[in-house]
Coordinates of N, CA and C in Angstrom, one line a residue:
Chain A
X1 N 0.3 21.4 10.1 CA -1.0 21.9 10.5 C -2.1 21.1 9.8
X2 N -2.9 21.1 10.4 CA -4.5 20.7 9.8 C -4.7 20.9 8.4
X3 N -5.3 20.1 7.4 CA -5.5 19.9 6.1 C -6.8 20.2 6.0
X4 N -7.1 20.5 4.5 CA -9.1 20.8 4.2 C -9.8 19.2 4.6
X5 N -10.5 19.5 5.4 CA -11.5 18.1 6.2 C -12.8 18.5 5.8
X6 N -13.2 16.9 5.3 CA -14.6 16.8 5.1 C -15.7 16.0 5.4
X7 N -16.5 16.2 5.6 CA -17.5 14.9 6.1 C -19.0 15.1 6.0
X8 N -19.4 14.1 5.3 CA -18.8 12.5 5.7 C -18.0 11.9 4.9
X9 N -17.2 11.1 4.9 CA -16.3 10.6 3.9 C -16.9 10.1 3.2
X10 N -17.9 8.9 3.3 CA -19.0 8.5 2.5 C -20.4 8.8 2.8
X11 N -21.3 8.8 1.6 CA -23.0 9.0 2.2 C -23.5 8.2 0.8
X12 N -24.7 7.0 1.3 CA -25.4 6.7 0.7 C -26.7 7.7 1.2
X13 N -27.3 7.7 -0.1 CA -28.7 8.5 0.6 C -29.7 7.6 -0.9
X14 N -31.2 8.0 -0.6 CA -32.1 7.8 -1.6 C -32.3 8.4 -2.5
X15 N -33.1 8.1 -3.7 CA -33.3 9.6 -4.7 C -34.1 9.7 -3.9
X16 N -33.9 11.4 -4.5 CA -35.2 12.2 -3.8 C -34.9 12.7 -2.5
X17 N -34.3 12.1 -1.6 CA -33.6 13.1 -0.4 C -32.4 14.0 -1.0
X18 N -32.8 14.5 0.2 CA -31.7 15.8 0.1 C -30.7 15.4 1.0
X19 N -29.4 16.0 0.8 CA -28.0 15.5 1.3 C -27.5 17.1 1.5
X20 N -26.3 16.9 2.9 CA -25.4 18.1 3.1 C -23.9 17.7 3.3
X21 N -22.9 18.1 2.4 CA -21.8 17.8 2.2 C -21.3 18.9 3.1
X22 N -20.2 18.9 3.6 CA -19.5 19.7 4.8 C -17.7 20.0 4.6
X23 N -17.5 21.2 4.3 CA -16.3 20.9 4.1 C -15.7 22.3 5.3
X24 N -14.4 21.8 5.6 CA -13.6 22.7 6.6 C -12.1 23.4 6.0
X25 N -12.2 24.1 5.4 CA -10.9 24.6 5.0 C -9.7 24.6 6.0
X26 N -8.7 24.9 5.4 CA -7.2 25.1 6.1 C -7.7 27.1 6.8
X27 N -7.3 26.7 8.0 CA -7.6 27.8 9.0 C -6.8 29.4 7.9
X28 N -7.7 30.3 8.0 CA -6.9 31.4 7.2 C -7.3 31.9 5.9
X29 N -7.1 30.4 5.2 CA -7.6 30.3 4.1 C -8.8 31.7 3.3
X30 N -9.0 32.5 2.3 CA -9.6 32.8 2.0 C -10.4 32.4 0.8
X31 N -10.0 31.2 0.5 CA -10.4 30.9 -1.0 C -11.5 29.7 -1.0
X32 N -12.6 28.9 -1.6 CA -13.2 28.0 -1.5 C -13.6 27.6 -2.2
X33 N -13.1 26.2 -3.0 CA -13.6 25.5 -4.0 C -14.3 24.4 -4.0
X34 N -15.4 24.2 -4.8 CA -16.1 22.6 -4.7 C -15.9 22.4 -6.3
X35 N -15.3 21.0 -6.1 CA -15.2 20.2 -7.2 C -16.4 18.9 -7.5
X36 N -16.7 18.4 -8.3 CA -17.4 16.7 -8.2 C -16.8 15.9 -9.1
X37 N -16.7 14.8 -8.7 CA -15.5 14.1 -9.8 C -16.7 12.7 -10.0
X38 N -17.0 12.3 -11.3 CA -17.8 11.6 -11.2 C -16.9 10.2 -11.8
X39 N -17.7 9.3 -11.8 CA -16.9 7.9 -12.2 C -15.9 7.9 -13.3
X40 N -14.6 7.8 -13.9 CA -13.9 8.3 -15.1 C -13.7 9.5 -15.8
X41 N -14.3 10.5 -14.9 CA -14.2 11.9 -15.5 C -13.3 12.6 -14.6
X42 N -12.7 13.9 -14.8 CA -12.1 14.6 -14.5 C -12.8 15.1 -13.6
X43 N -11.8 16.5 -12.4 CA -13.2 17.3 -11.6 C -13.5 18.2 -12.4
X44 N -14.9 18.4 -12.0 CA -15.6 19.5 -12.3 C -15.8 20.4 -11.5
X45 N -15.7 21.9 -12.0 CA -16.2 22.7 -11.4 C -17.2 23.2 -10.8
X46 N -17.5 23.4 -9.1 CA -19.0 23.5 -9.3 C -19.4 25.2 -8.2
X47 N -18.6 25.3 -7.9 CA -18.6 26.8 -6.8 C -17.2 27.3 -6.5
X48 N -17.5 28.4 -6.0 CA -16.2 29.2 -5.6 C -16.6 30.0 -4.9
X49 N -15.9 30.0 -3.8 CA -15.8 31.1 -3.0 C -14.7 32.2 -2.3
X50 N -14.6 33.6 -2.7 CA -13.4 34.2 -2.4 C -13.9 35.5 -1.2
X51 N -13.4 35.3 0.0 CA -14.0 36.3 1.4 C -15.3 36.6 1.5
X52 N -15.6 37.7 1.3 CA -16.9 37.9 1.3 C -17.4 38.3 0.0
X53 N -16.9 38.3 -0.8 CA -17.3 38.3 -2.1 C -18.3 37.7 -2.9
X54 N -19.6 37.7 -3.5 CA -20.6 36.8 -4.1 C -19.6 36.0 -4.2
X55 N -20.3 34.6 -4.3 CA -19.6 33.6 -5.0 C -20.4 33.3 -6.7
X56 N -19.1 32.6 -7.2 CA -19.0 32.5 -8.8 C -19.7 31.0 -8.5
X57 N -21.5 30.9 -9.0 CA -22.1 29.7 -8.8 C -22.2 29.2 -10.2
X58 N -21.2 29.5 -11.4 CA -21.2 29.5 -12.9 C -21.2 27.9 -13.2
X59 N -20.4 27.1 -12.2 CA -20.6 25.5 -12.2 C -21.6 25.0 -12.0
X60 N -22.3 24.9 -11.4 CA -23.7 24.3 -10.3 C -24.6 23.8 -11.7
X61 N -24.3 22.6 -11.5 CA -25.0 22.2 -12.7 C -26.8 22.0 -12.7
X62 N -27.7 22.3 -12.1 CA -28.9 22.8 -11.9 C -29.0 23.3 -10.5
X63 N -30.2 24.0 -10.3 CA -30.9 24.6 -9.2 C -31.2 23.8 -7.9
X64 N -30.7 22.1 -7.8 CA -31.0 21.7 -6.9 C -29.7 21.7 -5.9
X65 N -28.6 22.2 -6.8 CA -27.6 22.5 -5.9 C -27.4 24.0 -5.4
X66 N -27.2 24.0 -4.1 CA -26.3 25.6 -3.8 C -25.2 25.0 -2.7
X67 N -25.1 26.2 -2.2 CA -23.7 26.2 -0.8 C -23.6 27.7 -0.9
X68 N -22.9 27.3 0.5 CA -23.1 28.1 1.3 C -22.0 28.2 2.1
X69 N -21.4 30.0 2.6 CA -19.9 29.7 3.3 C -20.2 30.4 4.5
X70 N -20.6 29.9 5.9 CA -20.5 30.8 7.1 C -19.7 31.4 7.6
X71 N -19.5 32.5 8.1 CA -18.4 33.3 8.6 C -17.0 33.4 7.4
X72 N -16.8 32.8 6.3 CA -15.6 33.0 5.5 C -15.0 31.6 5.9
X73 N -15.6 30.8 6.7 CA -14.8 29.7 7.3 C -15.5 28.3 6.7
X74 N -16.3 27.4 7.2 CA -16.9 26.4 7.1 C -17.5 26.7 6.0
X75 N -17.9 25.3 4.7 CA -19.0 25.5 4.0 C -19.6 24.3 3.5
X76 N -21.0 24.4 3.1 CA -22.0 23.2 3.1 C -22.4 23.1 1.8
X77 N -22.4 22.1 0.8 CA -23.1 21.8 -0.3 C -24.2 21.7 -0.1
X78 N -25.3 21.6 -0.5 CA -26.4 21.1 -0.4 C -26.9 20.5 -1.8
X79 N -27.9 19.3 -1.5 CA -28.1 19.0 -2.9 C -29.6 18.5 -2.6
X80 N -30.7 19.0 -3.4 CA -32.3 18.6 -2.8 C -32.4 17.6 -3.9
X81 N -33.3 17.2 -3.6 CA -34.2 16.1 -4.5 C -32.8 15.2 -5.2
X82 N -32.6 14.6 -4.4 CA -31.4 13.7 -5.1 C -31.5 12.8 -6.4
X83 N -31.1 12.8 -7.6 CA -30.8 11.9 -8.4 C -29.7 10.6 -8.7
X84 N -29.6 9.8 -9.7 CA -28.8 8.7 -9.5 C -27.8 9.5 -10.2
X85 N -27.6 10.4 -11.0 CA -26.8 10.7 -11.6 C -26.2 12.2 -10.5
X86 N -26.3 12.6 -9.2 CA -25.5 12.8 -8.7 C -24.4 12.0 -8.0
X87 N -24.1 11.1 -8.0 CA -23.5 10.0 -7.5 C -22.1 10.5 -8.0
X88 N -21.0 10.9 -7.0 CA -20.1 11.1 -7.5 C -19.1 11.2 -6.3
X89 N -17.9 11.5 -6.5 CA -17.0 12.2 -4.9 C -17.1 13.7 -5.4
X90 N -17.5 14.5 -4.2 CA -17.3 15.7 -4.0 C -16.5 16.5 -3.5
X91 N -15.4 16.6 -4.2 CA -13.9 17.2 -3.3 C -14.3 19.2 -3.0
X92 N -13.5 19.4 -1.6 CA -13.5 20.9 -1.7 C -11.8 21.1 -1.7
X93 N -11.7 22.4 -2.0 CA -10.4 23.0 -1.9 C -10.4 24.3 -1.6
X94 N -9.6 24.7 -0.9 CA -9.2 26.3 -0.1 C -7.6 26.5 -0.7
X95 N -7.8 27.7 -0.7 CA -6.1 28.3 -0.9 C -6.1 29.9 -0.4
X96 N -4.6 29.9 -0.2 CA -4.5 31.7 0.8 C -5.6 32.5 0.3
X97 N -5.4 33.2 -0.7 CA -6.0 33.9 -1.8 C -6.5 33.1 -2.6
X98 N -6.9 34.1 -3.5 CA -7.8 33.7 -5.2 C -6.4 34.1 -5.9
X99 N -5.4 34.5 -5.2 CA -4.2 34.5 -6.4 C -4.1 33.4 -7.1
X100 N -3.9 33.5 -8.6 CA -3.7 32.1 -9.2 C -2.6 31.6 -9.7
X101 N -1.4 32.2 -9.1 CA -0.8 31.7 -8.8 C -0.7 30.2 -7.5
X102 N -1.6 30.7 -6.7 CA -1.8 30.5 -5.1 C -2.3 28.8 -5.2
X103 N -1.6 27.6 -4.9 CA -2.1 26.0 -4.9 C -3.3 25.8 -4.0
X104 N -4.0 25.6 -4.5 CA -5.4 24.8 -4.3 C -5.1 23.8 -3.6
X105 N -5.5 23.1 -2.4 CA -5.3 22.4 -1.6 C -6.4 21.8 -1.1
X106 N -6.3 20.5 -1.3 CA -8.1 19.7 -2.0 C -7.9 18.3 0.1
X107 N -8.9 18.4 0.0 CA -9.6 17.2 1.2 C -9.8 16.0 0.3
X108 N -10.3 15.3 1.5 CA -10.4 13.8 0.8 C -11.4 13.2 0.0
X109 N -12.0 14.6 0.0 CA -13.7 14.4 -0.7 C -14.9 13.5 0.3
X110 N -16.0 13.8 -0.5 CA -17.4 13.1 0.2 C -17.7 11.9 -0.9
X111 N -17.8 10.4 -0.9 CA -18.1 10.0 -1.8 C -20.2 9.9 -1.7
X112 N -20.9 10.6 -2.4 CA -22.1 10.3 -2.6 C -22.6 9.1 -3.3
X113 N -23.4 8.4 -2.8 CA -24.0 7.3 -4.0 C -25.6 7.4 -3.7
X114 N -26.6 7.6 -4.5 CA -27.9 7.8 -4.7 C -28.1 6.2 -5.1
X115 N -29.1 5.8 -4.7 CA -29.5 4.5 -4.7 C -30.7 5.2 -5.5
Chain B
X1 N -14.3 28.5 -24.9 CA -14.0 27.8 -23.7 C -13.0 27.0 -23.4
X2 N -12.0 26.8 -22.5 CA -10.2 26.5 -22.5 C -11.4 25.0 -22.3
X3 N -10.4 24.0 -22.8 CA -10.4 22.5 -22.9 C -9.1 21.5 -22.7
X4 N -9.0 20.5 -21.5 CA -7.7 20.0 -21.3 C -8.1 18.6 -21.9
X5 N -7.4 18.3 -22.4 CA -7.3 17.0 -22.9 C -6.1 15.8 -22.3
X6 N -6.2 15.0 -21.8 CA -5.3 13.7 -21.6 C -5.7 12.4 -22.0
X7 N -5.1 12.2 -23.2 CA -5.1 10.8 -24.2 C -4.9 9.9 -23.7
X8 N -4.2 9.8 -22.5 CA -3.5 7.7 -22.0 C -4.5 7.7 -21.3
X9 N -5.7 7.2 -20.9 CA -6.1 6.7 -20.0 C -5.4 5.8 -18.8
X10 N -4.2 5.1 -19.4 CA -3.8 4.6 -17.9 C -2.4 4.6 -18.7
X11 N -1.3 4.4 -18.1 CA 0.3 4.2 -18.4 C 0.5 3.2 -17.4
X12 N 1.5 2.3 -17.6 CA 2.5 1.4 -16.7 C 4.0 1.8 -17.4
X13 N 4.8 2.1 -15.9 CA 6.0 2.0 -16.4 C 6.8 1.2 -15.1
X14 N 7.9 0.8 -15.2 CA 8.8 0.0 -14.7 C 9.2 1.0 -13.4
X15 N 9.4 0.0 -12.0 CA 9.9 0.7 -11.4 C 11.3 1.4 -11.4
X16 N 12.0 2.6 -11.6 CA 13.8 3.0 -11.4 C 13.7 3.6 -12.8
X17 N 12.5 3.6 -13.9 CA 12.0 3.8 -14.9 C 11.7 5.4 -15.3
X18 N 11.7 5.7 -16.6 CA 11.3 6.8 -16.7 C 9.5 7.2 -17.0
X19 N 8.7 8.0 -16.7 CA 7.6 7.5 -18.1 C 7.2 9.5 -18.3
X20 N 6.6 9.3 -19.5 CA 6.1 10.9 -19.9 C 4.8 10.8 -20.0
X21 N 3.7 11.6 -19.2 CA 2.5 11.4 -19.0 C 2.1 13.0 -20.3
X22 N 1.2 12.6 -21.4 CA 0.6 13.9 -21.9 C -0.6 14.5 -21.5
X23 N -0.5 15.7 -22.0 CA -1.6 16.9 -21.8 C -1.2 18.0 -22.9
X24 N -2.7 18.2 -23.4 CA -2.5 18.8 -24.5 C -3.8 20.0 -23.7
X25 N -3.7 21.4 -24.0 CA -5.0 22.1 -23.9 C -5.4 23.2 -25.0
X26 N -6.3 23.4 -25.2 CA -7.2 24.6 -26.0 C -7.3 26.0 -25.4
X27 N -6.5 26.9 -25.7 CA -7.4 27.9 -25.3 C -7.0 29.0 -26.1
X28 N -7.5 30.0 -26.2 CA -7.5 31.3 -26.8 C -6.2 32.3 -26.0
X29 N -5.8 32.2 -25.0 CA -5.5 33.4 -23.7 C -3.7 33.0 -24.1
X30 N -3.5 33.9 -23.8 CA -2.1 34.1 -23.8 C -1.6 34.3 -21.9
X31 N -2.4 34.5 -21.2 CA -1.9 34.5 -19.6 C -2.8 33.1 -18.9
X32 N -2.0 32.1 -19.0 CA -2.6 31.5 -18.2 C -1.3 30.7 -17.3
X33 N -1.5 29.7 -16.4 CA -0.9 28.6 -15.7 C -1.5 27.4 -15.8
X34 N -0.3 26.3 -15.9 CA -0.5 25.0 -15.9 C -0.4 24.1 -14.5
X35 N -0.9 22.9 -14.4 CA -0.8 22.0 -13.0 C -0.4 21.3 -13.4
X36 N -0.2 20.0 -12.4 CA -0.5 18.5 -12.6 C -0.3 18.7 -11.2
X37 N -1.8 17.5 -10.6 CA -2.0 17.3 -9.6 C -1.6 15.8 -9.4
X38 N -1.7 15.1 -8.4 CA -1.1 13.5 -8.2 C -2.7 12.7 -7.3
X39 N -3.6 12.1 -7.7 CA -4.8 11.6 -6.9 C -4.6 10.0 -6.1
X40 N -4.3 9.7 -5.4 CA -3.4 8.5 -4.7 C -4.8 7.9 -3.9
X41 N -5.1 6.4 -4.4 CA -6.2 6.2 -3.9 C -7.3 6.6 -2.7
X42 N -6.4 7.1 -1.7 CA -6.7 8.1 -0.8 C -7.9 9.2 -1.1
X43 N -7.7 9.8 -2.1 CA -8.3 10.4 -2.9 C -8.0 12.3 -3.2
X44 N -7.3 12.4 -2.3 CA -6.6 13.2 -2.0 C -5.7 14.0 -3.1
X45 N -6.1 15.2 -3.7 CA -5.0 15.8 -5.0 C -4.1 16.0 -4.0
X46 N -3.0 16.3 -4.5 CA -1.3 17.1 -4.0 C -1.5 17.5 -5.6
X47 N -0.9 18.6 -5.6 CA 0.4 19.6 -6.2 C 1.2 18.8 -6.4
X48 N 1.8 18.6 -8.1 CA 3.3 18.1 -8.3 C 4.2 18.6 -8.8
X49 N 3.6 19.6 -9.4 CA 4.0 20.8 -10.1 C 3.5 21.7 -11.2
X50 N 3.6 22.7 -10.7 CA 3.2 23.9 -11.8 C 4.3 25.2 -12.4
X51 N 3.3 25.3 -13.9 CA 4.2 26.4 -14.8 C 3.3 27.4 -15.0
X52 N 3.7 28.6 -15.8 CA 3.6 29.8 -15.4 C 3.7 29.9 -17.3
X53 N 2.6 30.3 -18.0 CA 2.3 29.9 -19.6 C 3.8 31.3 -20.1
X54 N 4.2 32.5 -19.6 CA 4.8 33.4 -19.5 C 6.3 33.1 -19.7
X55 N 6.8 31.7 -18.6 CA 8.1 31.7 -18.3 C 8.1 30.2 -19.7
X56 N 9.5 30.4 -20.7 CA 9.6 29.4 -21.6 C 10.3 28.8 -20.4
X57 N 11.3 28.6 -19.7 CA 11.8 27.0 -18.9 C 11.0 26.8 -18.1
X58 N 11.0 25.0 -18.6 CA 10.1 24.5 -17.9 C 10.7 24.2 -16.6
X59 N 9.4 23.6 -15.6 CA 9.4 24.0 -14.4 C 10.1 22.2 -13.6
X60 N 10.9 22.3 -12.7 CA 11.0 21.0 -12.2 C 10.9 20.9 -10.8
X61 N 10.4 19.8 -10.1 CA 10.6 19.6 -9.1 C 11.1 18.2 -8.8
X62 N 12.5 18.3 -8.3 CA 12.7 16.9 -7.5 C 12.7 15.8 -8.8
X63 N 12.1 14.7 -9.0 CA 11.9 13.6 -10.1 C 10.8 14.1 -10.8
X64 N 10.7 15.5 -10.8 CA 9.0 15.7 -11.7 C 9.9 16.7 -12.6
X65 N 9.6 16.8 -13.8 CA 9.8 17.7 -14.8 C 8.7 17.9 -16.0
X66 N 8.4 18.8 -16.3 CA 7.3 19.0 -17.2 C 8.1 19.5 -18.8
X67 N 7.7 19.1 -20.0 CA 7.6 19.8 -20.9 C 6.9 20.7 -21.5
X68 N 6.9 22.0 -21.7 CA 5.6 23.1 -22.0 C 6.3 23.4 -23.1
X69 N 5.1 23.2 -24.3 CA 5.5 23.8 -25.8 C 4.0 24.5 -25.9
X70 N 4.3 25.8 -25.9 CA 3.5 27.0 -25.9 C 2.5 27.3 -26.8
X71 N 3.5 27.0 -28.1 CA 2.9 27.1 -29.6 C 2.1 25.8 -29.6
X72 N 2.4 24.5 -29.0 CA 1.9 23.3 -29.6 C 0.8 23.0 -28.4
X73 N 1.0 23.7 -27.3 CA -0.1 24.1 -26.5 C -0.3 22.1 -26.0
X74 N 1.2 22.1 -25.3 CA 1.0 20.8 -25.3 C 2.0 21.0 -23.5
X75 N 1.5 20.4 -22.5 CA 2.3 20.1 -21.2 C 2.6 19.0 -20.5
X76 N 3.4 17.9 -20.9 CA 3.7 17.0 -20.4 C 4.7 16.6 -19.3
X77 N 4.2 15.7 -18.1 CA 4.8 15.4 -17.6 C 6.5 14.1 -17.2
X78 N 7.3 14.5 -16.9 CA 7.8 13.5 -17.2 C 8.2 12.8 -15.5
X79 N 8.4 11.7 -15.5 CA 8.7 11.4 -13.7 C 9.9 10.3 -14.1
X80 N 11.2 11.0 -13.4 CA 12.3 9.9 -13.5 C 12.1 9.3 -12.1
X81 N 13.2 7.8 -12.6 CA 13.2 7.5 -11.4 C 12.0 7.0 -10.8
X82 N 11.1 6.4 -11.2 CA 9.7 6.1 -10.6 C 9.4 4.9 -9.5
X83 N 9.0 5.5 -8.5 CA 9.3 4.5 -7.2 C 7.6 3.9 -7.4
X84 N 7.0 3.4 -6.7 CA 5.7 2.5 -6.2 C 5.2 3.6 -6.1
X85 N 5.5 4.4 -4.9 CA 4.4 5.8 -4.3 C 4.0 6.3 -5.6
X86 N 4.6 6.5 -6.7 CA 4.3 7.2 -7.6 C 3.0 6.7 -8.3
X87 N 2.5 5.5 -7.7 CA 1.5 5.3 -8.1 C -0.1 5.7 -8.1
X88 N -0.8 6.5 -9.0 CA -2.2 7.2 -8.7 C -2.6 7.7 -9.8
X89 N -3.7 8.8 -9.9 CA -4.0 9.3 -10.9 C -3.6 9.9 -11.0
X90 N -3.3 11.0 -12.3 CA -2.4 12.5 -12.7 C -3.6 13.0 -13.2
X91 N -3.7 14.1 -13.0 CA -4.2 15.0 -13.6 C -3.7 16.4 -14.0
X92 N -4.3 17.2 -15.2 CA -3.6 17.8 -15.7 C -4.7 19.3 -15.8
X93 N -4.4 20.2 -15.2 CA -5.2 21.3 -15.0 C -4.8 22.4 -15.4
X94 N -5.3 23.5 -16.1 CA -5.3 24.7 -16.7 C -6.0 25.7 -15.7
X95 N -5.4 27.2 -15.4 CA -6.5 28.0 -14.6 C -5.5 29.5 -15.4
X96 N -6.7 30.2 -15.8 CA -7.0 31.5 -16.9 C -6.0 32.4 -15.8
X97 N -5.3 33.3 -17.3 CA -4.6 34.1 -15.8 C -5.7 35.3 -15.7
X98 N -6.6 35.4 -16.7 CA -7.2 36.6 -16.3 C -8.2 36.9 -15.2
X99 N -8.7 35.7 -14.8 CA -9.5 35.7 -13.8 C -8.6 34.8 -12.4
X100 N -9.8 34.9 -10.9 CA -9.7 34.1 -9.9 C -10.4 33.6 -10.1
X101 N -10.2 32.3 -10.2 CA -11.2 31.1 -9.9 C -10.4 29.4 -10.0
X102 N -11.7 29.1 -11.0 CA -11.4 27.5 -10.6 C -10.4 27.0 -11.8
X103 N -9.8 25.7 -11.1 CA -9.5 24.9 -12.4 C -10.2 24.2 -13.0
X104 N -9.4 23.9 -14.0 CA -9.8 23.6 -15.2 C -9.1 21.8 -15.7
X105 N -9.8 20.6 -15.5 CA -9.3 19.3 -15.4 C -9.3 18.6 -16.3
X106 N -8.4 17.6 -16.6 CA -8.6 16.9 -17.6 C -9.0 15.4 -17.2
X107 N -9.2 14.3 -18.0 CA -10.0 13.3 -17.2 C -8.7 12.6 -16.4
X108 N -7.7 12.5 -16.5 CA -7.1 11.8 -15.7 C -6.2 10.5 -16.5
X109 N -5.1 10.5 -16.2 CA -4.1 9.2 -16.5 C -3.9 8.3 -15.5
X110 N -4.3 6.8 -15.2 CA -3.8 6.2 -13.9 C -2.7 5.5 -14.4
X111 N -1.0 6.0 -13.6 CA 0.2 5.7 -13.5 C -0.2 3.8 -12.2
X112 N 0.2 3.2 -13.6 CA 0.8 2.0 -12.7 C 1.9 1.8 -12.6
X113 N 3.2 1.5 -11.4 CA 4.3 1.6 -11.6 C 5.2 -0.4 -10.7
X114 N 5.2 -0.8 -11.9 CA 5.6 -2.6 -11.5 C 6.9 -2.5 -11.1
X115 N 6.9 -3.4 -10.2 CA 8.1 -3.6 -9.0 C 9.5 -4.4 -10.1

């Protein structure tokens, strides 16, 4: 079956614009995670999303980021006023549940570069 | 705050070779679970296997075997048998049992594996 898809695979953008990262979970799926993996670092945490449940925005490293999950299915990063130091790949992941037991199952990420 | 640490920044081992990738983590919780993900220039994590902080035998899959020392709060990977594919980043991930949510990453080991 179909894997977590995302797009665009890559985006140059300017500082100062705003960018929207798009990710498609595995059909079913109730769970949704955004990661950012920046050059030599590990991922980071940046959102989560479990059904209809608020999401846990405890990552989101300032207020120019949010996201957003329509219907429990599709969801969109958004990132305003862009900086050089967002420059990173932005992976998402979905899994059945928020059981944690339950494997996180990651796309191929968005790579962002802020010129 | 739980903290994952991985010391090799890169490993080479021989192909038909064995190698042991470490992970050490911090945390306070007596319920949690361990990963190791596989990042293949693709960029793409997989699952290579996970343990369960509860059960003392460690967990294996296939040519993947992990060592978990509970007390020494130390999880290493070991990969027999190491073919080319095996070549990518590892990563080494913690997720709390008490809550749903996100993982928890360490910066990453890149496995080179010479023919």
């Amino acid at each position: 079956g179909a894997g977590v898809s995302q797009s665009p695979s890559n985006k140059v953008t300017e500082k100062g614009k705003d960018v929207e990262l798009r990710c498609d979970p595995i059909s079913g799926h109730t769970a949704l995670y955004w990661y950012r993996q920046s050059l030599g670092q590990g991922l980071e945490f940046l959102i989560y999303f479990q059904g209809n449940s608020a999401p846990d925005k405890s990552g989101l490293p300032s207020d120019r980021f949010s996201a957003e999950r329509t219907g429990g299915s599709v969801s969109t990063l958004t990132i305003q006023r862009t900086q050089q130091e967002d420059s990173a790949v932005y992976l998402c992941a979905s899994s059945p549940t928020s059981g944690i037991w339950d494997e996180q199952f990651f796309g191929p990420g968005t790579r962002l570069t802020v010129l | 705050a739980q903290t994952v640490t991985q010391s090799q920044p890169e490993m080479s081992v021989q192909e038909a070779e064995t190698v042991t990738l470490s992970c050490t983590y911090d945390t306070s919780e007596s319920d949690y679970y361990l990963f190791w993900y596989k990042q293949p220039p693709s960029r793409q994590m997989i699952l290579v296997i996970r343990q369960e902080a509860y059960k003392q035998q460690n967990a294996t899959e296939n040519r993947f075997s992990v060592n978990f020392q509970k007390a020494a709060k130390s999880f290493s990977l070991k990969i027999s048998d190491s073919q080319l594919g095996d070549a990518a980043m590892y990563f080494c991930a913690y997720r709390s049992g008490g809550s749903q949510g996100n993982l928890i990453f360490g910066k990453g080991t890149k496995l080179s594996v010479k023919p």
